[in-house]
Amino acid sequence: VQLQASGGGLVQPGGSLRLSCAASGTNFRLFGVGWYRQAPGKQRELVATITSVGKTNYADSVKGRFTISRDNARRRVYLQMNSLKPEDTAVYYCNLKSDYAPPGSGSWGQGTQVTVSS
């Protein structure tokens, strides 16, 4: 399994970015995908997840601002991030796992940097 995260960059507070996670080497539609992030000096934290059947879950800190979605035909999961804040600055990683596996298990992508700054 290979996961390729992209779409990060530098954005001003209040701006938007859309991250993409492309999967290969697996039957993508059978797995759930999560976005995690890790800021400097902090532990990796869960941002949002989407199950194989499209059920979503969000961290309280991003509810109402971030939206996770998937396109099984393109084997991609997206994270639309709106109203970005400086505290959203982190390296964002995507994770693919069975819906029944523990959080953080499975396969990881390489990460994409998101920097929110004026």
XYZ file of C-alpha atoms in Angstrom:
118
model
C 0.000 0.000 0.000
C 1.241 3.471 -0.885
C -0.306 6.737 0.227
C 0.665 10.096 -1.257
C -0.466 13.237 0.544
C -0.402 16.580 -1.231
C -1.943 20.032 -1.219
C -0.197 21.638 1.716
C 1.316 25.087 1.637
C 1.434 28.532 3.192
C -1.881 30.298 3.715
C -3.013 33.355 5.632
C -5.336 33.044 8.630
C -8.908 32.683 7.433
C -7.802 31.074 4.195
C -8.475 27.640 2.753
C -6.554 24.631 1.519
C -7.586 21.243 0.176
C -5.394 18.279 0.989
C -5.481 15.138 -1.115
C -4.439 11.596 -0.223
C -3.964 9.214 -3.152
C -3.855 5.476 -2.489
C -2.429 2.661 -4.561
C -1.754 -1.018 -4.095
C -4.958 -1.917 -2.302
C -8.707 -2.233 -2.730
C -9.232 1.328 -1.591
C -13.004 1.238 -1.223
C -12.787 -1.365 1.553
C -10.786 0.836 3.912
C -11.300 3.852 6.082
C -8.985 6.845 5.878
C -7.962 9.320 8.504
C -6.148 12.626 8.466
C -3.789 13.281 11.350
C -1.503 16.195 12.078
C 1.616 16.812 14.097
C 2.805 20.243 15.116
C 6.398 20.862 16.282
C 6.905 19.591 19.814
C 3.448 18.015 19.967
C 2.050 14.535 19.580
C 0.328 13.443 16.423
C -3.420 14.011 16.720
C -6.455 12.828 14.832
C -8.105 15.476 12.669
C -10.829 13.648 10.745
C -11.791 10.180 9.592
C -14.037 8.673 6.967
C -15.052 5.028 6.975
C -15.370 2.722 3.987
C -19.081 3.572 3.837
C -18.597 7.308 4.196
C -19.265 7.904 7.878
C -17.231 10.880 9.069
C -15.814 12.002 12.395
C -13.951 15.174 13.344
C -11.818 16.492 16.155
C -13.637 19.187 18.106
C -11.003 21.727 17.119
C -11.860 21.450 13.404
C -15.618 20.799 13.453
C -17.455 23.216 11.195
C -14.243 24.241 9.419
C -12.846 21.030 7.899
C -14.613 18.522 5.676
C -13.337 15.058 4.806
C -14.601 13.283 1.695
C -13.635 10.396 -0.534
C -13.740 9.536 -4.218
C -13.448 5.785 -4.565
C -13.217 5.926 -8.357
C -10.121 8.137 -8.087
C -8.849 6.290 -4.968
C -8.517 9.580 -3.122
C -9.561 11.157 0.129
C -9.726 14.915 0.509
C -9.583 17.265 3.462
C -11.126 20.640 2.730
C -9.837 23.102 5.314
C -11.574 26.459 5.651
C -11.197 29.332 8.116
C -7.667 28.219 8.857
C -6.022 29.363 12.066
C -2.341 29.579 13.043
C -2.901 26.652 15.402
C -3.728 24.476 12.392
C -0.075 24.697 11.375
C 1.335 21.160 11.272
C 2.449 18.339 9.060
C -0.682 16.516 7.916
C -0.617 12.769 7.343
C -3.146 10.399 5.872
C -3.701 6.922 7.246
C -5.491 3.987 5.663
C -6.821 1.126 7.750
C -9.677 -1.294 8.166
C -12.755 0.249 9.779
C -12.337 -2.285 12.573
C -8.637 -1.739 13.253
C -7.387 0.505 16.086
C -6.850 4.202 15.338
C -3.395 4.881 13.962
C -2.815 1.342 12.707
C -2.506 0.495 9.019
C -0.519 2.450 6.416
C 0.762 6.029 6.507
C 1.560 8.582 3.847
C 4.630 10.826 3.944
C 2.950 14.003 5.191
C 2.338 17.452 3.741
C 3.183 20.709 5.513
C 0.447 23.232 6.247
C 1.535 26.632 7.527
C -1.006 29.246 8.533
C 0.636 32.603 9.003
C 0.293 36.229 8.031
